[in-house]
Amino acid sequence: MHDFDDEILDCFLRNQRQLFPENVASTREEAEAFLEDCLAVVVTSADEVREYFEEEGLDTEGGDVLLASEVFDVGDGRYLIVEG
């Protein structure tokens, strides 16, 4: 089970439309359940985001992975990665 703290959940709630056409969650509880269901991960640096994309074989079409719609910048050095 993942441990998504309030900062992670709030970041996802604020920015979920960068990945989805409409909101998939409206409360922290809904956000946590959704993130657990899609096996979202939290990493602690931009380098870890890049490593994650490489390990998973995800294509960024030559762009910066930090700009991918699946990557949410929490604002405290951490990133939430959600595969939609």
Coordinates of C-alpha atoms in Angstrom, one line a residue:
M1 CA 0.0 0.0 0.0
H2 CA 1.3 3.4 -0.9
D3 CA 1.5 6.3 1.6
F4 CA 0.4 9.5 -0.1
D5 CA 0.6 12.4 2.3
D6 CA -1.6 15.5 2.1
E7 CA 0.8 17.5 0.0
I8 CA 0.9 14.7 -2.7
L9 CA -2.9 14.3 -2.6
D10 CA -3.5 18.1 -2.8
C11 CA -1.1 18.4 -5.7
F12 CA -2.9 15.7 -7.6
L13 CA -6.3 17.2 -6.9
R14 CA -5.2 20.7 -8.1
N15 CA -3.5 19.4 -11.2
Q16 CA -5.3 16.2 -12.3
R17 CA -6.7 17.8 -15.4
Q18 CA -3.1 18.0 -16.9
L19 CA -3.5 14.2 -17.4
F20 CA -7.3 13.6 -17.6
P21 CA -10.0 15.5 -19.5
E22 CA -12.2 15.7 -16.4
N23 CA -11.6 15.3 -12.6
V24 CA -11.2 11.7 -11.4
A25 CA -11.3 12.7 -7.7
S26 CA -12.7 15.5 -5.6
T27 CA -11.5 14.6 -2.1
R28 CA -8.2 13.4 -0.6
E29 CA -9.8 10.0 0.0
E30 CA -10.9 9.6 -3.6
A31 CA -7.5 10.9 -4.8
E32 CA -5.7 8.4 -2.6
A33 CA -7.8 5.5 -3.8
F34 CA -7.3 6.5 -7.4
L35 CA -3.6 6.8 -7.0
E36 CA -3.3 3.4 -5.3
D37 CA -5.4 1.8 -8.0
C38 CA -3.2 3.1 -10.8
L39 CA 0.0 2.3 -8.9
A40 CA 1.2 5.9 -8.8
V41 CA 4.7 6.5 -7.4
V42 CA 6.4 9.3 -5.6
V43 CA 10.0 10.0 -6.3
T44 CA 12.3 12.5 -4.6
S45 CA 14.2 14.1 -7.5
A46 CA 14.1 15.0 -11.1
D47 CA 16.8 12.3 -11.7
E48 CA 14.5 9.7 -10.2
V49 CA 11.8 10.7 -12.6
R50 CA 14.2 10.2 -15.5
E51 CA 15.3 6.8 -14.1
Y52 CA 11.6 5.8 -13.7
F53 CA 10.8 6.6 -17.3
E54 CA 13.9 4.7 -18.5
E55 CA 13.2 1.7 -16.4
E56 CA 9.6 1.5 -17.5
G57 CA 10.5 2.1 -21.1
L58 CA 8.2 5.1 -21.4
D59 CA 8.6 7.2 -24.5
T60 CA 8.9 11.0 -24.0
E61 CA 9.2 11.7 -27.7
G62 CA 12.6 13.4 -27.1
G63 CA 11.1 15.9 -24.6
D64 CA 11.9 16.7 -21.0
V65 CA 10.3 14.0 -18.8
L66 CA 9.5 16.6 -16.2
L67 CA 7.0 18.1 -18.7
A68 CA 5.2 14.9 -19.3
S69 CA 1.5 15.0 -18.4
E70 CA 2.1 12.0 -16.1
V71 CA 4.5 13.9 -13.9
F72 CA 3.2 16.2 -11.2
D73 CA 5.7 18.5 -9.5
V74 CA 4.7 18.5 -5.8
G75 CA 6.8 21.7 -5.2
D76 CA 9.0 20.4 -2.4
G77 CA 11.5 18.5 -4.6
R78 CA 9.2 15.4 -5.0
Y79 CA 7.3 14.3 -8.0
L80 CA 4.2 12.2 -8.4
I81 CA 4.1 9.9 -11.4
V82 CA 0.7 8.8 -12.5
E83 CA 0.3 6.5 -15.5
G84 CA -3.1 7.4 -17.0

